[in-house]
Amino acid sequence: MSETELNTYIITTLHNVYKPQINQRYKLSWQGVRRFLTKPRPPVGKFNQIAWTPGVFNGRVTNKNCIEIGLLVFDIDDKKANINNVIRALMEYKIKHILYTSSSHTKKKNRFRLVLPLRAPIEKKYWKHTYQYALT
């Protein structure tokens, strides 16, 4: 795998979560992923937002059809989660990341997503172990 391939990530977008067979795949640099995820968008209903996944799929977007992922994504909705503490820890340990708030985020209830790059994509069979390892 070339250095360029190691620094690119594939994301799949859905413009309608009820039609997972209609999706679009993008190959982006880390900065491209950051721009895509943090791009200001007009507020719309939850099911009208553009959804995305870090996976490569064979056909419609389902867990069964996912071949690999190149990013770990944590959806943090815990009432005890504090976005400022997470940011401090990521900076202290110099962890490459993208962190952005979800549409339901408030000062009282922090809700956000944390995206971490993988050195290389991992196959579906390794997801569970990779996520468990990342959380320890």
Tab-separated table of C-alpha atoms in Angstrom:
chain	number	residue	atom	x	y	z
A	1	MET	CA	0.000	0.000	0.000
A	2	SER	CA	1.419	3.395	-0.981
A	3	GLU	CA	1.801	6.359	1.409
A	4	THR	CA	-1.026	8.133	-0.448
A	5	GLU	CA	-3.361	5.161	0.023
A	6	LEU	CA	-2.490	5.052	3.728
A	7	ASN	CA	-3.586	8.676	4.056
A	8	THR	CA	-6.940	8.309	2.296
A	9	TYR	CA	-10.224	7.134	3.726
A	10	ILE	CA	-13.374	5.885	2.084
A	11	ILE	CA	-16.716	7.071	3.354
A	12	THR	CA	-20.138	6.168	2.042
A	13	THR	CA	-22.980	8.666	2.187
A	14	LEU	CA	-26.722	8.180	2.143
A	15	HIS	CA	-29.089	11.010	1.363
A	16	ASN	CA	-32.002	8.963	2.659
A	17	VAL	CA	-31.507	6.403	5.454
A	18	TYR	CA	-34.648	4.596	4.285
A	19	LYS	CA	-33.048	3.881	0.903
A	20	PRO	CA	-29.634	2.362	1.715
A	21	GLN	CA	-29.308	1.006	-1.819
A	22	ILE	CA	-28.847	4.607	-3.024
A	23	ASN	CA	-25.457	5.674	-1.767
A	24	GLN	CA	-22.294	7.382	-2.903
A	25	ARG	CA	-18.702	6.502	-2.091
A	26	TYR	CA	-15.960	9.092	-1.600
A	27	LYS	CA	-12.205	8.627	-1.278
A	28	LEU	CA	-10.933	11.506	0.871
A	29	SER	CA	-7.791	12.710	2.565
A	30	TRP	CA	-7.938	13.178	6.354
A	31	GLN	CA	-8.546	16.899	5.776
A	32	GLY	CA	-11.270	16.004	3.264
A	33	VAL	CA	-12.999	13.851	5.884
A	34	ARG	CA	-12.703	16.722	8.394
A	35	ARG	CA	-14.190	19.211	5.894
A	36	PHE	CA	-17.050	16.856	5.040
A	37	LEU	CA	-17.943	16.161	8.689
A	38	THR	CA	-17.630	19.717	9.972
A	39	LYS	CA	-19.199	21.510	6.999
A	40	PRO	CA	-21.989	23.800	8.196
A	41	ARG	CA	-25.332	22.544	6.925
A	42	PRO	CA	-28.790	24.035	7.297
A	43	PRO	CA	-30.811	22.443	10.097
A	44	VAL	CA	-33.142	19.723	8.847
A	45	GLY	CA	-35.055	16.888	10.463
A	46	LYS	CA	-33.043	13.929	11.719
A	47	PHE	CA	-34.084	11.649	8.861
A	48	ASN	CA	-33.402	14.288	6.207
A	49	GLN	CA	-29.758	14.760	7.194
A	50	ILE	CA	-27.006	13.282	5.084
A	51	ALA	CA	-25.905	10.098	6.834
A	52	TRP	CA	-22.429	8.672	6.433
A	53	THR	CA	-20.498	5.570	7.320
A	54	PRO	CA	-16.767	4.795	7.239
A	55	GLY	CA	-17.417	1.555	5.383
A	56	VAL	CA	-16.961	0.106	1.928
A	57	PHE	CA	-20.011	-1.891	0.903
A	58	ASN	CA	-20.911	-4.542	-1.610
A	59	GLY	CA	-24.370	-3.300	-2.620
A	60	ARG	CA	-26.775	-1.625	-0.234
A	61	VAL	CA	-25.488	-0.135	3.006
A	62	THR	CA	-26.014	-2.830	5.644
A	63	ASN	CA	-23.699	-4.431	8.203
A	64	LYS	CA	-23.971	-7.689	6.267
A	65	ASN	CA	-22.685	-6.038	3.071
A	66	CYS	CA	-19.832	-4.098	4.638
A	67	ILE	CA	-16.410	-5.230	3.482
A	68	GLU	CA	-14.096	-2.967	5.512
A	69	ILE	CA	-13.802	0.255	7.483
A	70	GLY	CA	-10.947	2.769	7.636
A	71	LEU	CA	-12.159	4.943	10.516
A	72	LEU	CA	-13.419	4.205	14.004
A	73	VAL	CA	-16.501	6.239	14.906
A	74	PHE	CA	-17.815	6.621	18.446
A	75	ASP	CA	-21.270	8.107	18.936
A	76	ILE	CA	-21.159	9.570	22.445
A	77	ASP	CA	-24.558	10.277	23.993
A	78	ASP	CA	-23.776	9.471	27.616
A	79	LYS	CA	-25.256	12.016	30.042
A	80	LYS	CA	-21.983	11.984	31.997
A	81	ALA	CA	-19.826	12.667	28.931
A	82	ASN	CA	-18.093	16.014	28.927
A	83	ILE	CA	-16.885	17.167	25.550
A	84	ASN	CA	-14.238	19.460	27.071
A	85	ASN	CA	-12.684	16.585	29.043
A	86	VAL	CA	-12.564	14.457	25.898
A	87	ILE	CA	-10.918	17.259	23.916
A	88	ARG	CA	-8.343	17.804	26.688
A	89	ALA	CA	-7.443	14.100	26.770
A	90	LEU	CA	-7.161	13.864	22.977
A	91	MET	CA	-4.852	16.886	22.923
A	92	GLU	CA	-2.791	15.715	25.892
A	93	TYR	CA	-2.109	12.331	24.305
A	94	LYS	CA	-1.773	13.842	20.811
A	95	ILE	CA	-4.403	11.558	19.323
A	96	LYS	CA	-5.320	12.328	15.727
A	97	HIS	CA	-9.075	12.805	15.673
A	98	ILE	CA	-12.133	14.605	14.408
A	99	LEU	CA	-14.711	15.546	17.007
A	100	TYR	CA	-18.011	17.202	16.184
A	101	THR	CA	-21.304	17.708	17.971
A	102	SER	CA	-24.501	15.989	16.889
A	103	SER	CA	-27.714	17.883	16.185
A	104	SER	CA	-29.055	16.987	19.652
A	105	HIS	CA	-25.996	18.357	21.515
A	106	THR	CA	-26.648	20.882	24.290
A	107	LYS	CA	-24.497	22.377	27.052
A	108	LYS	CA	-26.325	20.198	29.593
A	109	LYS	CA	-26.341	17.030	27.499
A	110	ASN	CA	-23.160	16.680	25.491
A	111	ARG	CA	-23.724	14.541	22.410
A	112	PHE	CA	-20.947	14.225	19.903
A	113	ARG	CA	-19.040	11.953	17.587
A	114	LEU	CA	-15.399	11.059	17.795
A	115	VAL	CA	-13.690	9.834	14.627
A	116	LEU	CA	-10.286	8.142	14.771
A	117	PRO	CA	-8.273	7.108	11.712
A	118	LEU	CA	-6.938	3.605	11.277
A	119	ARG	CA	-3.496	3.033	9.800
A	120	ALA	CA	-5.090	0.669	7.273
A	121	PRO	CA	-8.672	-0.491	6.680
A	122	ILE	CA	-9.868	-3.465	8.695
A	123	GLU	CA	-12.161	-6.251	7.568
A	124	LYS	CA	-15.570	-6.675	9.134
A	125	LYS	CA	-14.470	-9.719	11.154
A	126	TYR	CA	-12.012	-7.544	13.147
A	127	TRP	CA	-14.379	-4.668	14.062
A	128	LYS	CA	-15.491	-5.887	17.455
A	129	HIS	CA	-11.961	-6.538	18.691
A	130	THR	CA	-10.646	-3.255	17.278
A	131	TYR	CA	-13.387	-1.211	18.955
A	132	GLN	CA	-12.908	-3.072	22.238
A	133	TYR	CA	-9.168	-2.451	22.110
A	134	ALA	CA	-9.661	1.250	21.325
A	135	LEU	CA	-11.924	1.630	24.361
A	136	THR	CA	-9.398	0.193	26.813
